[in-house]
C-alpha cells in the first residue's frame, strides 16, 4: 500500500513515514531513504536522506535534501535545492534550482538553470607526449584551461590539465606512452 510502501531492496533501510505511492521506498539493494516525504532510492547503494519528492536512482548516488531532485548518475551527488538533476558519472550539484549536471565529473555550486556538460569536447590540439606529465602543444590555445578532462592517444584514463604555460602543458597523470597525436579537451 502507499502507507507501508513496496518491499525494500536487499539490506536496504527506509525511515520515511509518508508516501503517496507504494513505490516511494528504498527499493535498491543496500539503499537508504533516511526520511522526508515521497522519496525513493532505487539504485544499488543509493541514498535519499531527506527532503520532499526526491529520487536517488544511480549506483552509489547520494541526495541529501531539497525538493523534486533526481540523482541518476553513477556516484553522483545533490546537496539540496529544487528540481536539480545529476545524470553524469561523478557529477555534483550543491544547491540552487533547475540545474542539470550531465557531464562526467561536472560540478554546479548553486544558481538557477545552469548546465554542466563536461562530456562535450571544447577544443582539440596536436601535442607531443613523452611518457611523463609534460606535454608540448603544437601552438597556444586559449580554450585549454586548468581542470579540463583530456583524452587521446598516450593519455591515461581520468587525466586532467594540471597546469598550462604557453605551449607547455602539465598533466595530472603520467602519459601512458610517447607519441604526437590530437588531444581532446
Coordinates of C-alpha atoms in Angstrom, one line a residue:
X1 CA 0.0 0.0 0.0
X2 CA 1.0 3.6 -0.2
X3 CA 1.2 3.7 3.6
X4 CA 3.7 0.9 4.0
X5 CA 5.3 1.0 0.6
X6 CA 6.6 -1.8 -1.6
X7 CA 9.2 -4.3 -0.4
X8 CA 12.6 -2.8 0.4
X9 CA 15.7 -3.8 -1.5
X10 CA 18.1 -6.4 -0.1
X11 CA 19.7 -4.9 3.1
X12 CA 18.0 -1.6 2.4
X13 CA 16.9 0.9 5.1
X14 CA 13.8 3.1 4.9
X15 CA 12.9 5.5 7.7
X16 CA 10.4 7.5 5.6
X17 CA 6.9 7.6 7.1
X18 CA 4.9 9.5 4.5
X19 CA 4.5 8.4 0.9
X20 CA 1.8 8.9 -1.8
X21 CA 2.7 5.8 -3.8
X22 CA 3.9 2.4 -2.8
X23 CA 7.0 2.7 -5.0
X24 CA 8.3 5.6 -2.8
X25 CA 10.7 3.4 -0.8
X26 CA 14.3 2.3 -0.6
X27 CA 14.0 -0.5 -3.2
X28 CA 17.6 -0.7 -4.4
X29 CA 20.0 -3.2 -2.8
X30 CA 21.8 -1.6 0.2
X31 CA 19.9 1.7 -0.5
X32 CA 18.8 4.2 2.2
X33 CA 15.8 6.5 2.5
X34 CA 16.7 8.5 5.6
X35 CA 13.5 10.4 6.0
X36 CA 11.4 13.2 4.4
X37 CA 8.4 12.6 2.2
X38 CA 7.7 10.8 -1.1
X39 CA 11.4 9.9 -1.7
X40 CA 12.9 6.9 -3.5
X41 CA 16.2 5.2 -3.5
X42 CA 16.1 2.6 -6.2
X43 CA 19.7 2.4 -7.3
X44 CA 22.1 -0.1 -5.6
X45 CA 23.8 1.7 -2.7
X46 CA 21.7 4.9 -3.5
X47 CA 20.8 7.3 -0.7
X48 CA 18.0 9.8 -0.4
X49 CA 18.4 11.3 3.0
X50 CA 15.5 13.7 3.3
X51 CA 13.5 16.4 1.6
X52 CA 10.4 16.0 -0.5
X53 CA 9.7 14.0 -3.7
X54 CA 13.4 13.2 -4.4
X55 CA 14.8 10.2 -6.3
X56 CA 18.2 8.7 -6.0
X57 CA 18.5 6.0 -8.7
X58 CA 22.1 6.0 -9.7
X59 CA 24.5 3.4 -8.4
X60 CA 26.0 4.9 -5.2
X61 CA 24.2 8.2 -5.8
X62 CA 23.5 10.5 -2.8
X63 CA 20.8 13.0 -2.5
X64 CA 20.8 14.9 0.8
X65 CA 17.6 17.0 0.6
X66 CA 15.6 19.6 -1.2
X67 CA 12.5 19.1 -3.4
X68 CA 11.9 17.2 -6.7
X69 CA 15.6 16.5 -7.2
X70 CA 16.9 13.4 -9.1
X71 CA 20.4 11.8 -8.7
X72 CA 20.6 9.3 -11.5
X73 CA 24.3 9.4 -12.4
X74 CA 26.6 6.8 -11.0
X75 CA 28.4 8.2 -7.9
X76 CA 26.5 11.5 -8.3
X77 CA 25.6 13.9 -5.5
X78 CA 22.9 16.5 -4.9
X79 CA 23.1 18.6 -1.7
X80 CA 19.7 20.2 -1.9
X81 CA 17.7 22.8 -3.9
X82 CA 14.7 22.4 -6.2
X83 CA 14.4 20.4 -9.5
X84 CA 18.1 19.7 -9.9
X85 CA 19.3 16.6 -11.8
X86 CA 22.7 14.9 -11.8
X87 CA 23.0 12.3 -14.6
X88 CA 26.7 12.3 -15.3
X89 CA 29.2 9.9 -13.8
X90 CA 30.6 11.6 -10.6
X91 CA 28.5 14.8 -11.2
X92 CA 27.6 17.1 -8.4
X93 CA 25.1 19.9 -7.6
X94 CA 25.3 21.6 -4.3
X95 CA 22.1 23.6 -4.5
X96 CA 20.1 26.0 -6.5
X97 CA 17.2 25.4 -8.8
X98 CA 16.6 23.7 -12.2
X99 CA 20.3 22.9 -12.6
X100 CA 21.5 19.9 -14.7
X101 CA 24.9 18.2 -14.2
X102 CA 25.1 15.8 -17.1
X103 CA 28.8 15.7 -17.9
X104 CA 31.4 13.4 -16.4
X105 CA 32.6 14.9 -13.1
X106 CA 30.7 18.1 -13.8
X107 CA 30.1 20.4 -10.8
X108 CA 27.5 23.1 -10.2
X109 CA 27.7 25.0 -6.9
X110 CA 24.3 26.8 -7.0
X111 CA 22.3 29.2 -9.1
X112 CA 19.5 28.7 -11.5
X113 CA 19.2 26.8 -14.8
X114 CA 22.9 26.0 -15.0
X115 CA 24.1 23.1 -17.2
X116 CA 27.3 21.1 -16.7
X117 CA 28.1 19.1 -19.8
X118 CA 31.8 18.3 -19.4
X119 CA 31.3 15.3 -21.8
X120 CA 31.4 17.8 -24.7
X121 CA 34.7 18.5 -26.4
X122 CA 35.6 22.1 -26.1
X123 CA 38.7 22.1 -28.3
X124 CA 41.3 19.8 -29.9
X125 CA 45.0 20.3 -30.1
X126 CA 48.0 18.4 -31.6
X127 CA 50.5 17.6 -28.8
X128 CA 53.6 15.6 -28.1
X129 CA 53.7 13.3 -25.1
X130 CA 56.9 11.7 -23.8
X131 CA 55.8 9.3 -21.1
X132 CA 55.9 11.9 -18.3
X133 CA 53.4 14.6 -17.1
X134 CA 54.9 17.1 -19.6
X135 CA 53.2 17.8 -22.9
X136 CA 54.2 20.1 -25.7
X137 CA 51.3 21.6 -27.6
X138 CA 51.7 22.5 -31.3
X139 CA 50.6 26.0 -30.5
X140 CA 48.9 28.2 -27.9
X141 CA 45.1 27.6 -27.4
X142 CA 43.1 29.9 -25.2
X143 CA 40.3 27.3 -24.9
X144 CA 42.6 24.9 -22.9
X145 CA 42.1 25.5 -19.2
X146 CA 43.4 24.0 -15.9
X147 CA 41.0 21.3 -14.7
X148 CA 39.8 20.2 -18.2
X149 CA 39.5 16.4 -18.8
X150 CA 41.9 15.2 -21.6
X151 CA 41.5 12.2 -23.9
X152 CA 43.7 11.0 -26.7
X153 CA 46.5 8.6 -27.7
X154 CA 49.0 8.0 -24.9
X155 CA 46.7 9.8 -22.3
X156 CA 45.8 7.7 -19.2
X157 CA 42.2 7.5 -18.2
X158 CA 40.9 10.3 -15.9
X159 CA 43.7 12.7 -16.8
X160 CA 43.2 16.4 -16.4
X161 CA 45.1 19.6 -17.2
X162 CA 47.2 20.4 -14.1
X163 CA 49.0 23.5 -15.3
X164 CA 49.5 25.3 -18.6
X165 CA 52.0 27.9 -19.7
X166 CA 52.0 28.9 -23.4
X167 CA 52.6 25.7 -25.3
X168 CA 53.7 23.7 -22.2
X169 CA 51.1 21.6 -20.5
X170 CA 51.3 19.6 -17.3
X171 CA 49.1 16.5 -16.9
X172 CA 47.5 15.3 -13.7
X173 CA 48.8 11.8 -14.5
X174 CA 51.9 10.4 -16.4
X175 CA 51.2 9.9 -20.1
X176 CA 50.8 6.2 -20.9
X177 CA 53.4 6.4 -23.7
X178 CA 55.3 8.7 -26.1
X179 CA 53.6 10.0 -29.2
X180 CA 52.4 13.0 -31.2
X181 CA 48.6 13.0 -31.5
X182 CA 45.5 15.1 -31.4
X183 CA 44.2 15.5 -27.8
X184 CA 40.6 16.4 -27.0
X185 CA 39.8 18.8 -24.1

